[in-house]
């Protein structure tokens, strides 16, 4: 590279090495953060239900709220500088796969049949909202 091109590249912020738009490490960390948030919120909501603070009739709603919060954190943490929605979708897919594996292992496959569509819709909505939050942050 000549001096003139090198100085122009330095001023414009260009790099010789192409930067990957999607970081698999960031996606894995985001999926782990989303899963931890989901588990913590589910534990908190179940403890509040056991103490009688929250009515036990709405347990499915509480599970949906926990899944939404986990997905929101997952999508917000997955967004990088570029392709935020793609990163968020990949992180949400990993989170959904982990949830399906855990749910199928613990509930003998009943989780997959009864709750798959509801969890999928909740995670897709939280993915979109998390991408918007990630865009606002960066």
PDB file of C-alpha atoms in Angstrom:
ATOM      1  CA  UNK A   1       0.000   0.000   0.000  1.00  0.00           C
ATOM      2  CA  UNK A   2       1.325   3.416  -0.838  1.00  0.00           C
ATOM      3  CA  UNK A   3       1.619   6.153   1.747  1.00  0.00           C
ATOM      4  CA  UNK A   4      -1.283   8.093   0.290  1.00  0.00           C
ATOM      5  CA  UNK A   5      -3.641   5.081   0.390  1.00  0.00           C
ATOM      6  CA  UNK A   6      -2.433   4.117   3.853  1.00  0.00           C
ATOM      7  CA  UNK A   7      -3.181   7.583   5.246  1.00  0.00           C
ATOM      8  CA  UNK A   8      -6.593   7.649   3.588  1.00  0.00           C
ATOM      9  CA  UNK A   9      -7.394   4.234   5.036  1.00  0.00           C
ATOM     10  CA  UNK A  10      -6.298   5.334   8.507  1.00  0.00           C
ATOM     11  CA  UNK A  11      -8.449   8.460   8.333  1.00  0.00           C
ATOM     12  CA  UNK A  12     -11.531   6.591   7.178  1.00  0.00           C
ATOM     13  CA  UNK A  13     -11.104   3.877   9.816  1.00  0.00           C
ATOM     14  CA  UNK A  14     -10.761   1.099   7.255  1.00  0.00           C
ATOM     15  CA  UNK A  15      -8.977  -2.070   8.245  1.00  0.00           C
ATOM     16  CA  UNK A  16      -6.970  -4.498   6.165  1.00  0.00           C
ATOM     17  CA  UNK A  17      -8.527  -7.529   7.878  1.00  0.00           C
ATOM     18  CA  UNK A  18     -12.248  -7.904   7.214  1.00  0.00           C
ATOM     19  CA  UNK A  19     -14.317  -7.860  10.372  1.00  0.00           C
ATOM     20  CA  UNK A  20     -16.888 -10.606  10.823  1.00  0.00           C
ATOM     21  CA  UNK A  21     -20.376  -9.230  11.163  1.00  0.00           C
ATOM     22  CA  UNK A  22     -21.604 -12.054  13.396  1.00  0.00           C
ATOM     23  CA  UNK A  23     -19.502 -13.141  16.370  1.00  0.00           C
ATOM     24  CA  UNK A  24     -20.222 -16.680  17.519  1.00  0.00           C
ATOM     25  CA  UNK A  25     -18.615 -15.972  20.880  1.00  0.00           C
ATOM     26  CA  UNK A  26     -20.971 -13.038  21.474  1.00  0.00           C
ATOM     27  CA  UNK A  27     -23.929 -15.206  20.450  1.00  0.00           C
ATOM     28  CA  UNK A  28     -22.944 -17.958  22.871  1.00  0.00           C
ATOM     29  CA  UNK A  29     -22.466 -15.513  25.728  1.00  0.00           C
ATOM     30  CA  UNK A  30     -25.811 -13.873  24.915  1.00  0.00           C
ATOM     31  CA  UNK A  31     -27.588 -17.244  24.908  1.00  0.00           C
ATOM     32  CA  UNK A  32     -26.022 -18.092  28.277  1.00  0.00           C
ATOM     33  CA  UNK A  33     -27.027 -14.694  29.696  1.00  0.00           C
ATOM     34  CA  UNK A  34     -30.562 -15.163  28.403  1.00  0.00           C
ATOM     35  CA  UNK A  35     -30.794 -18.641  29.922  1.00  0.00           C
ATOM     36  CA  UNK A  36     -29.528 -17.387  33.283  1.00  0.00           C
ATOM     37  CA  UNK A  37     -32.013 -14.522  33.210  1.00  0.00           C
ATOM     38  CA  UNK A  38     -34.816 -16.924  32.321  1.00  0.00           C
ATOM     39  CA  UNK A  39     -33.874 -19.290  35.158  1.00  0.00           C
ATOM     40  CA  UNK A  40     -33.520 -16.471  37.682  1.00  0.00           C
ATOM     41  CA  UNK A  41     -36.838 -14.875  36.764  1.00  0.00           C
ATOM     42  CA  UNK A  42     -38.588 -18.256  36.788  1.00  0.00           C
ATOM     43  CA  UNK A  43     -37.138 -18.960  40.236  1.00  0.00           C
ATOM     44  CA  UNK A  44     -38.184 -15.537  41.505  1.00  0.00           C
ATOM     45  CA  UNK A  45     -41.720 -15.856  40.141  1.00  0.00           C
ATOM     46  CA  UNK A  46     -42.101 -19.385  41.527  1.00  0.00           C
ATOM     47  CA  UNK A  47     -40.869 -18.228  44.941  1.00  0.00           C
ATOM     48  CA  UNK A  48     -43.371 -15.366  44.916  1.00  0.00           C
ATOM     49  CA  UNK A  49     -46.099 -17.834  43.962  1.00  0.00           C
ATOM     50  CA  UNK A  50     -45.093 -20.235  46.735  1.00  0.00           C
ATOM     51  CA  UNK A  51     -45.147 -17.413  49.294  1.00  0.00           C
ATOM     52  CA  UNK A  52     -48.664 -16.448  48.204  1.00  0.00           C
ATOM     53  CA  UNK A  53     -47.718 -13.031  46.851  1.00  0.00           C
ATOM     54  CA  UNK A  54     -48.771 -13.981  43.315  1.00  0.00           C
ATOM     55  CA  UNK A  55     -51.883 -16.053  42.600  1.00  0.00           C
ATOM     56  CA  UNK A  56     -51.136 -19.636  41.542  1.00  0.00           C
ATOM     57  CA  UNK A  57     -53.825 -19.577  38.850  1.00  0.00           C
ATOM     58  CA  UNK A  58     -51.550 -17.665  36.451  1.00  0.00           C
ATOM     59  CA  UNK A  59     -48.523 -19.974  36.450  1.00  0.00           C
ATOM     60  CA  UNK A  60     -48.486 -20.263  32.638  1.00  0.00           C
ATOM     61  CA  UNK A  61     -48.406 -16.468  32.381  1.00  0.00           C
ATOM     62  CA  UNK A  62     -45.441 -16.335  34.769  1.00  0.00           C
ATOM     63  CA  UNK A  63     -43.593 -18.896  32.669  1.00  0.00           C
ATOM     64  CA  UNK A  64     -44.249 -16.759  29.591  1.00  0.00           C
ATOM     65  CA  UNK A  65     -42.947 -13.663  31.375  1.00  0.00           C
ATOM     66  CA  UNK A  66     -39.791 -15.543  32.400  1.00  0.00           C
ATOM     67  CA  UNK A  67     -39.253 -16.734  28.810  1.00  0.00           C
ATOM     68  CA  UNK A  68     -39.828 -13.199  27.518  1.00  0.00           C
ATOM     69  CA  UNK A  69     -37.310 -11.667  29.921  1.00  0.00           C
ATOM     70  CA  UNK A  70     -34.716 -14.309  29.069  1.00  0.00           C
ATOM     71  CA  UNK A  71     -35.233 -13.765  25.355  1.00  0.00           C
ATOM     72  CA  UNK A  72     -35.074  -9.999  25.737  1.00  0.00           C
ATOM     73  CA  UNK A  73     -31.735 -10.139  27.556  1.00  0.00           C
ATOM     74  CA  UNK A  74     -30.458 -12.699  25.055  1.00  0.00           C
ATOM     75  CA  UNK A  75     -31.335 -10.571  22.028  1.00  0.00           C
ATOM     76  CA  UNK A  76     -30.095  -7.324  23.564  1.00  0.00           C
ATOM     77  CA  UNK A  77     -26.752  -8.905  24.474  1.00  0.00           C
ATOM     78  CA  UNK A  78     -26.321 -10.560  21.061  1.00  0.00           C
ATOM     79  CA  UNK A  79     -26.402  -7.387  19.003  1.00  0.00           C
ATOM     80  CA  UNK A  80     -23.024  -6.153  17.845  1.00  0.00           C
ATOM     81  CA  UNK A  81     -22.184  -3.306  15.522  1.00  0.00           C
ATOM     82  CA  UNK A  82     -23.742  -4.851  12.442  1.00  0.00           C
ATOM     83  CA  UNK A  83     -26.453  -7.398  11.721  1.00  0.00           C
ATOM     84  CA  UNK A  84     -28.112  -7.115  15.092  1.00  0.00           C
ATOM     85  CA  UNK A  85     -31.259  -8.974  14.123  1.00  0.00           C
ATOM     86  CA  UNK A  86     -29.315 -11.883  12.628  1.00  0.00           C
ATOM     87  CA  UNK A  87     -27.194 -12.174  15.769  1.00  0.00           C
ATOM     88  CA  UNK A  88     -30.286 -11.964  17.953  1.00  0.00           C
ATOM     89  CA  UNK A  89     -32.075 -14.637  15.921  1.00  0.00           C
ATOM     90  CA  UNK A  90     -29.111 -16.990  16.163  1.00  0.00           C
ATOM     91  CA  UNK A  91     -28.836 -16.449  19.918  1.00  0.00           C
ATOM     92  CA  UNK A  92     -32.580 -16.987  20.334  1.00  0.00           C
ATOM     93  CA  UNK A  93     -32.354 -20.196  18.287  1.00  0.00           C
ATOM     94  CA  UNK A  94     -29.650 -21.501  20.614  1.00  0.00           C
ATOM     95  CA  UNK A  95     -31.755 -20.498  23.630  1.00  0.00           C
ATOM     96  CA  UNK A  96     -34.800 -22.250  22.154  1.00  0.00           C
ATOM     97  CA  UNK A  97     -32.772 -25.387  21.419  1.00  0.00           C
ATOM     98  CA  UNK A  98     -31.471 -25.494  24.998  1.00  0.00           C
ATOM     99  CA  UNK A  99     -34.990 -24.972  26.353  1.00  0.00           C
ATOM    100  CA  UNK A 100     -36.337 -27.751  24.150  1.00  0.00           C
ATOM    101  CA  UNK A 101     -33.595 -30.147  25.219  1.00  0.00           C
ATOM    102  CA  UNK A 102     -34.116 -29.384  28.907  1.00  0.00           C
ATOM    103  CA  UNK A 103     -37.918 -29.469  28.616  1.00  0.00           C
ATOM    104  CA  UNK A 104     -37.937 -32.741  26.694  1.00  0.00           C
ATOM    105  CA  UNK A 105     -35.496 -34.353  29.107  1.00  0.00           C
ATOM    106  CA  UNK A 106     -37.381 -33.278  32.225  1.00  0.00           C
ATOM    107  CA  UNK A 107     -40.961 -33.649  31.024  1.00  0.00           C
ATOM    108  CA  UNK A 108     -40.688 -36.723  28.748  1.00  0.00           C
ATOM    109  CA  UNK A 109     -41.494 -34.883  25.532  1.00  0.00           C
ATOM    110  CA  UNK A 110     -44.712 -33.239  26.739  1.00  0.00           C
ATOM    111  CA  UNK A 111     -43.015 -29.833  26.709  1.00  0.00           C
ATOM    112  CA  UNK A 112     -42.372 -30.113  22.981  1.00  0.00           C
ATOM    113  CA  UNK A 113     -45.988 -30.935  22.161  1.00  0.00           C
ATOM    114  CA  UNK A 114     -47.850 -28.482  24.407  1.00  0.00           C
ATOM    115  CA  UNK A 115     -45.701 -25.381  24.683  1.00  0.00           C
ATOM    116  CA  UNK A 116     -43.494 -25.178  21.586  1.00  0.00           C
ATOM    117  CA  UNK A 117     -45.596 -22.686  19.613  1.00  0.00           C
ATOM    118  CA  UNK A 118     -46.177 -20.408  22.596  1.00  0.00           C
ATOM    119  CA  UNK A 119     -42.490 -20.345  23.526  1.00  0.00           C
ATOM    120  CA  UNK A 120     -41.514 -19.767  19.890  1.00  0.00           C
ATOM    121  CA  UNK A 121     -43.842 -16.784  19.563  1.00  0.00           C
ATOM    122  CA  UNK A 122     -42.686 -15.302  22.868  1.00  0.00           C
ATOM    123  CA  UNK A 123     -39.021 -15.662  21.879  1.00  0.00           C
ATOM    124  CA  UNK A 124     -39.580 -14.121  18.439  1.00  0.00           C
ATOM    125  CA  UNK A 125     -41.321 -11.097  19.955  1.00  0.00           C
ATOM    126  CA  UNK A 126     -38.594 -10.694  22.556  1.00  0.00           C
ATOM    127  CA  UNK A 127     -35.990 -11.067  19.786  1.00  0.00           C
ATOM    128  CA  UNK A 128     -37.436  -8.142  17.869  1.00  0.00           C
ATOM    129  CA  UNK A 129     -37.673  -5.980  20.978  1.00  0.00           C
ATOM    130  CA  UNK A 130     -34.157  -6.928  22.082  1.00  0.00           C
ATOM    131  CA  UNK A 131     -32.788  -5.965  18.662  1.00  0.00           C
ATOM    132  CA  UNK A 132     -34.426  -2.561  18.983  1.00  0.00           C
ATOM    133  CA  UNK A 133     -32.904  -2.120  22.436  1.00  0.00           C
ATOM    134  CA  UNK A 134     -29.500  -3.215  21.130  1.00  0.00           C
ATOM    135  CA  UNK A 135     -29.770  -0.687  18.310  1.00  0.00           C
ATOM    136  CA  UNK A 136     -30.656   2.053  20.791  1.00  0.00           C
ATOM    137  CA  UNK A 137     -27.692   1.142  23.004  1.00  0.00           C
ATOM    138  CA  UNK A 138     -25.112   1.016  20.224  1.00  0.00           C
TER     139      UNK A 138
END
